[in-house]
């Protein structure tokens, strides 16, 4: 049984002259930018786009059928990136991990579905060709295209600027708001000159400009993805104390319960950081 195409899609196709049956990443990206459809509509289109055979062999096996896993991973990784207590080198590694996730995740989730070799052998010309296929999410904090934009900013800065510029970028947090970063021009187009799209990042934040990480290091990155997907939500960033509010009739979380949740989240973050640090030797 074939699922009917969403009315919003067919109406848009009628107006723009795009054949309704031609569902590809370029058309979907244009549709998202012009119409901003709901997640349900976008998921329906991506299911039609998904290949019939096995896809995304490097993506964590238990999450291949979970259509929200890529966006959930990006959202959780972004939460750690946005935490002011995150070390700047760990923040760079997290941005690389989210970019690797985009390369490896199934196309039905907004990824490119590459295997390990395809991800490690990716070069700028291939990224330019495949980038329009990267998915777009409604929430910028979960958006595969925004995660891609952010990592290309990092390796572009590393290619064309000083290590101090890379360090400053590692310290920088994403601007809060509703605007998608990927709709802006690339701030550092020198990523076109890079020789490896998934380079090693050593303990001091130096990024290898000449080659991608070792396959065993990518396997460690995938393990960190799985840990982040299977674990609890990362600890939220601290917020300024607000004025006391009127008591709610709903059950309030005790201080001990809140501490336990935050402890579990901090332990998860520490384990992800340890995995990325231990195997990030570059060779």
Short mmCIF file of N, CA and C in Angstrom, two decimals, residues 42-121:
data_model
loop_
_atom_site.label_atom_id
_atom_site.label_comp_id
_atom_site.label_asym_id
_atom_site.label_seq_id
_atom_site.Cartn_x
_atom_site.Cartn_y
_atom_site.Cartn_z
N UNK A 42 6.91 16.39 6.47
CA UNK A 42 8.29 16.15 6.06
C UNK A 42 8.65 14.67 6.21
N UNK A 43 8.18 14.05 7.29
CA UNK A 43 8.46 12.62 7.50
C UNK A 43 7.81 11.77 6.42
N UNK A 44 6.60 12.14 6.01
CA UNK A 44 5.92 11.39 4.95
C UNK A 44 6.71 11.45 3.65
N UNK A 45 7.22 12.62 3.31
CA UNK A 45 8.00 12.77 2.09
C UNK A 45 9.31 12.00 2.17
N UNK A 46 9.97 12.05 3.34
CA UNK A 46 11.25 11.36 3.47
C UNK A 46 11.09 9.84 3.45
N UNK A 47 9.95 9.34 3.91
CA UNK A 47 9.71 7.91 3.81
C UNK A 47 9.60 7.48 2.36
N UNK A 48 9.02 8.34 1.52
CA UNK A 48 8.94 8.04 0.09
C UNK A 48 10.32 8.13 -0.57
N UNK A 49 11.17 8.97 0.03
CA UNK A 49 12.50 9.17 -0.53
C UNK A 49 13.46 8.06 -0.13
N UNK A 50 13.22 7.42 1.00
CA UNK A 50 14.14 6.43 1.56
C UNK A 50 14.37 5.28 0.59
N UNK A 51 15.58 4.81 0.44
CA UNK A 51 15.87 3.68 -0.45
C UNK A 51 15.21 2.41 0.05
N UNK A 52 14.92 1.49 -0.85
CA UNK A 52 14.24 0.25 -0.50
C UNK A 52 15.18 -0.77 0.14
N UNK A 53 16.44 -0.71 -0.21
CA UNK A 53 17.39 -1.68 0.33
C UNK A 53 18.04 -1.17 1.60
N UNK A 54 19.03 -1.92 2.13
CA UNK A 54 19.73 -1.50 3.34
C UNK A 54 20.41 -0.15 3.12
N UNK A 55 20.31 0.69 4.14
CA UNK A 55 20.91 2.02 4.04
C UNK A 55 21.63 2.34 5.34
N UNK A 56 22.56 3.28 5.25
CA UNK A 56 23.28 3.78 6.43
C UNK A 56 23.91 2.66 7.24
N UNK A 57 24.82 1.88 6.67
CA UNK A 57 25.38 0.72 7.38
C UNK A 57 26.17 1.09 8.63
N UNK A 58 26.68 2.32 8.71
CA UNK A 58 27.49 2.72 9.87
C UNK A 58 26.66 3.34 10.98
N UNK A 59 25.39 3.64 10.72
CA UNK A 59 24.55 4.26 11.74
C UNK A 59 24.23 3.22 12.83
N UNK A 60 24.17 3.64 14.10
CA UNK A 60 23.85 2.67 15.17
C UNK A 60 22.63 1.83 14.82
N UNK A 61 22.82 0.51 14.85
CA UNK A 61 21.82 -0.42 14.34
C UNK A 61 20.45 -0.24 14.99
N UNK A 62 20.44 -0.04 16.31
CA UNK A 62 19.16 0.04 17.02
C UNK A 62 18.39 1.31 16.72
N UNK A 63 19.00 2.24 15.98
CA UNK A 63 18.34 3.53 15.73
C UNK A 63 18.09 3.78 14.24
N UNK A 64 18.30 2.77 13.40
CA UNK A 64 18.11 2.97 11.96
C UNK A 64 16.65 3.18 11.60
N UNK A 65 15.76 2.54 12.35
CA UNK A 65 14.33 2.68 12.06
C UNK A 65 13.68 3.80 12.86
N UNK A 66 14.45 4.42 13.72
CA UNK A 66 13.95 5.54 14.53
C UNK A 66 14.13 6.82 13.73
N UNK A 67 13.06 7.29 13.13
CA UNK A 67 13.17 8.42 12.20
C UNK A 67 13.58 9.72 12.88
N UNK A 68 13.54 9.77 14.21
CA UNK A 68 13.90 11.00 14.91
C UNK A 68 15.29 10.94 15.53
N UNK A 69 16.02 9.83 15.32
CA UNK A 69 17.27 9.67 16.07
C UNK A 69 18.34 10.69 15.68
N UNK A 70 18.46 11.04 14.41
CA UNK A 70 19.47 12.02 14.03
C UNK A 70 19.16 13.37 14.66
N UNK A 71 17.92 13.82 14.57
CA UNK A 71 17.57 15.11 15.16
C UNK A 71 17.73 15.08 16.67
N UNK A 72 17.40 13.95 17.31
CA UNK A 72 17.56 13.85 18.76
C UNK A 72 19.04 13.92 19.14
N UNK A 73 19.89 13.24 18.37
CA UNK A 73 21.32 13.29 18.66
C UNK A 73 21.85 14.70 18.51
N UNK A 74 21.46 15.39 17.44
CA UNK A 74 21.93 16.76 17.24
C UNK A 74 21.45 17.66 18.37
N UNK A 75 20.19 17.49 18.79
CA UNK A 75 19.67 18.32 19.87
C UNK A 75 20.43 18.08 21.17
N UNK A 76 20.70 16.81 21.47
CA UNK A 76 21.43 16.50 22.70
C UNK A 76 22.87 16.99 22.64
N UNK A 77 23.51 16.80 21.48
CA UNK A 77 24.87 17.31 21.33
C UNK A 77 24.91 18.82 21.43
N UNK A 78 23.92 19.49 20.85
CA UNK A 78 23.87 20.95 20.91
C UNK A 78 23.70 21.44 22.34
N UNK A 79 22.95 20.69 23.15
CA UNK A 79 22.76 21.09 24.54
C UNK A 79 24.09 21.09 25.30
N UNK A 80 24.95 20.11 25.01
CA UNK A 80 26.26 20.07 25.65
C UNK A 80 27.15 21.19 25.10
N UNK A 81 27.07 21.41 23.80
CA UNK A 81 27.85 22.50 23.19
C UNK A 81 27.47 23.84 23.80
N UNK A 82 26.19 24.05 24.05
CA UNK A 82 25.71 25.33 24.55
C UNK A 82 25.94 25.52 26.04
N UNK A 83 26.32 24.45 26.74
CA UNK A 83 26.57 24.58 28.18
C UNK A 83 27.86 25.37 28.39
N UNK A 84 27.83 26.44 29.18
CA UNK A 84 29.04 27.27 29.34
C UNK A 84 30.19 26.54 30.01
N UNK A 85 29.91 25.42 30.70
CA UNK A 85 30.97 24.68 31.35
C UNK A 85 31.69 23.69 30.45
N UNK A 86 31.25 23.53 29.21
CA UNK A 86 31.88 22.59 28.28
C UNK A 86 33.23 23.13 27.82
N UNK A 87 34.27 22.29 27.92
CA UNK A 87 35.60 22.72 27.49
C UNK A 87 35.60 22.96 25.98
N UNK A 88 36.36 23.94 25.54
CA UNK A 88 36.29 24.35 24.14
C UNK A 88 36.77 23.25 23.19
N UNK A 89 37.74 22.43 23.61
CA UNK A 89 38.19 21.33 22.73
C UNK A 89 37.10 20.28 22.62
N UNK A 90 36.45 19.95 23.73
CA UNK A 90 35.33 19.02 23.70
C UNK A 90 34.22 19.56 22.83
N UNK A 91 34.01 20.86 22.86
CA UNK A 91 32.97 21.47 22.02
C UNK A 91 33.29 21.28 20.53
N UNK A 92 34.57 21.42 20.16
CA UNK A 92 34.96 21.17 18.76
C UNK A 92 34.71 19.71 18.38
N UNK A 93 35.05 18.80 19.27
CA UNK A 93 34.85 17.38 18.97
C UNK A 93 33.37 17.03 18.85
N UNK A 94 32.54 17.67 19.65
CA UNK A 94 31.11 17.44 19.55
C UNK A 94 30.57 17.94 18.21
N UNK A 95 31.04 19.08 17.76
CA UNK A 95 30.60 19.59 16.45
C UNK A 95 31.01 18.63 15.34
N UNK A 96 32.22 18.08 15.46
CA UNK A 96 32.66 17.09 14.47
C UNK A 96 31.80 15.83 14.55
N UNK A 97 31.45 15.40 15.77
CA UNK A 97 30.62 14.21 15.93
C UNK A 97 29.26 14.42 15.27
N UNK A 98 28.66 15.58 15.43
CA UNK A 98 27.35 15.84 14.82
C UNK A 98 27.45 15.88 13.31
N UNK A 99 28.56 16.41 12.78
CA UNK A 99 28.76 16.38 11.33
C UNK A 99 28.93 14.94 10.84
N UNK A 100 29.70 14.14 11.59
CA UNK A 100 29.85 12.72 11.22
C UNK A 100 28.50 12.03 11.24
N UNK A 101 27.65 12.40 12.20
CA UNK A 101 26.31 11.80 12.27
C UNK A 101 25.50 12.12 11.03
N UNK A 102 25.63 13.34 10.52
CA UNK A 102 24.92 13.72 9.30
C UNK A 102 25.41 12.88 8.12
N UNK A 103 26.71 12.64 8.06
CA UNK A 103 27.26 11.84 6.96
C UNK A 103 26.75 10.40 7.02
N UNK A 104 26.56 9.87 8.23
CA UNK A 104 26.27 8.44 8.41
C UNK A 104 24.79 8.11 8.54
N UNK A 105 23.97 9.05 8.97
CA UNK A 105 22.56 8.76 9.26
C UNK A 105 21.78 8.43 7.99
N UNK A 106 20.71 7.66 8.12
CA UNK A 106 19.90 7.32 6.94
C UNK A 106 19.32 8.56 6.26
N UNK A 107 19.20 8.52 4.94
CA UNK A 107 18.58 9.66 4.23
C UNK A 107 17.17 9.95 4.71
N UNK A 108 16.44 8.95 5.18
CA UNK A 108 15.09 9.17 5.68
C UNK A 108 15.08 10.04 6.93
N UNK A 109 16.24 10.17 7.58
CA UNK A 109 16.35 11.01 8.77
C UNK A 109 17.01 12.35 8.47
N UNK A 110 17.40 12.56 7.23
CA UNK A 110 18.08 13.80 6.86
C UNK A 110 19.58 13.67 6.71
N UNK A 111 20.10 12.43 6.84
CA UNK A 111 21.53 12.21 6.67
C UNK A 111 21.88 11.79 5.26
N UNK A 112 23.14 11.42 5.06
CA UNK A 112 23.62 11.02 3.73
C UNK A 112 23.78 9.51 3.60
N UNK A 113 23.70 8.77 4.69
CA UNK A 113 23.72 7.31 4.62
C UNK A 113 25.03 6.70 4.18
N UNK A 114 26.15 7.38 4.41
CA UNK A 114 27.45 6.86 3.97
C UNK A 114 27.94 5.75 4.89
N UNK A 115 28.81 4.91 4.36
CA UNK A 115 29.49 3.95 5.21
C UNK A 115 30.74 4.61 5.79
N UNK A 116 31.51 3.87 6.59
CA UNK A 116 32.68 4.47 7.23
C UNK A 116 33.69 4.98 6.22
N UNK A 117 33.95 4.19 5.20
CA UNK A 117 34.93 4.61 4.19
C UNK A 117 34.46 5.85 3.46
N UNK A 118 33.18 5.89 3.12
CA UNK A 118 32.64 7.05 2.42
C UNK A 118 32.77 8.32 3.24
N UNK A 119 32.55 8.21 4.56
CA UNK A 119 32.67 9.38 5.42
C UNK A 119 34.13 9.83 5.55
N UNK A 120 35.04 8.86 5.74
CA UNK A 120 36.45 9.21 5.93
C UNK A 120 37.09 9.72 4.64
N UNK A 121 36.57 9.27 3.50
CA UNK A 121 37.15 9.68 2.22
C UNK A 121 36.46 10.90 1.63
#
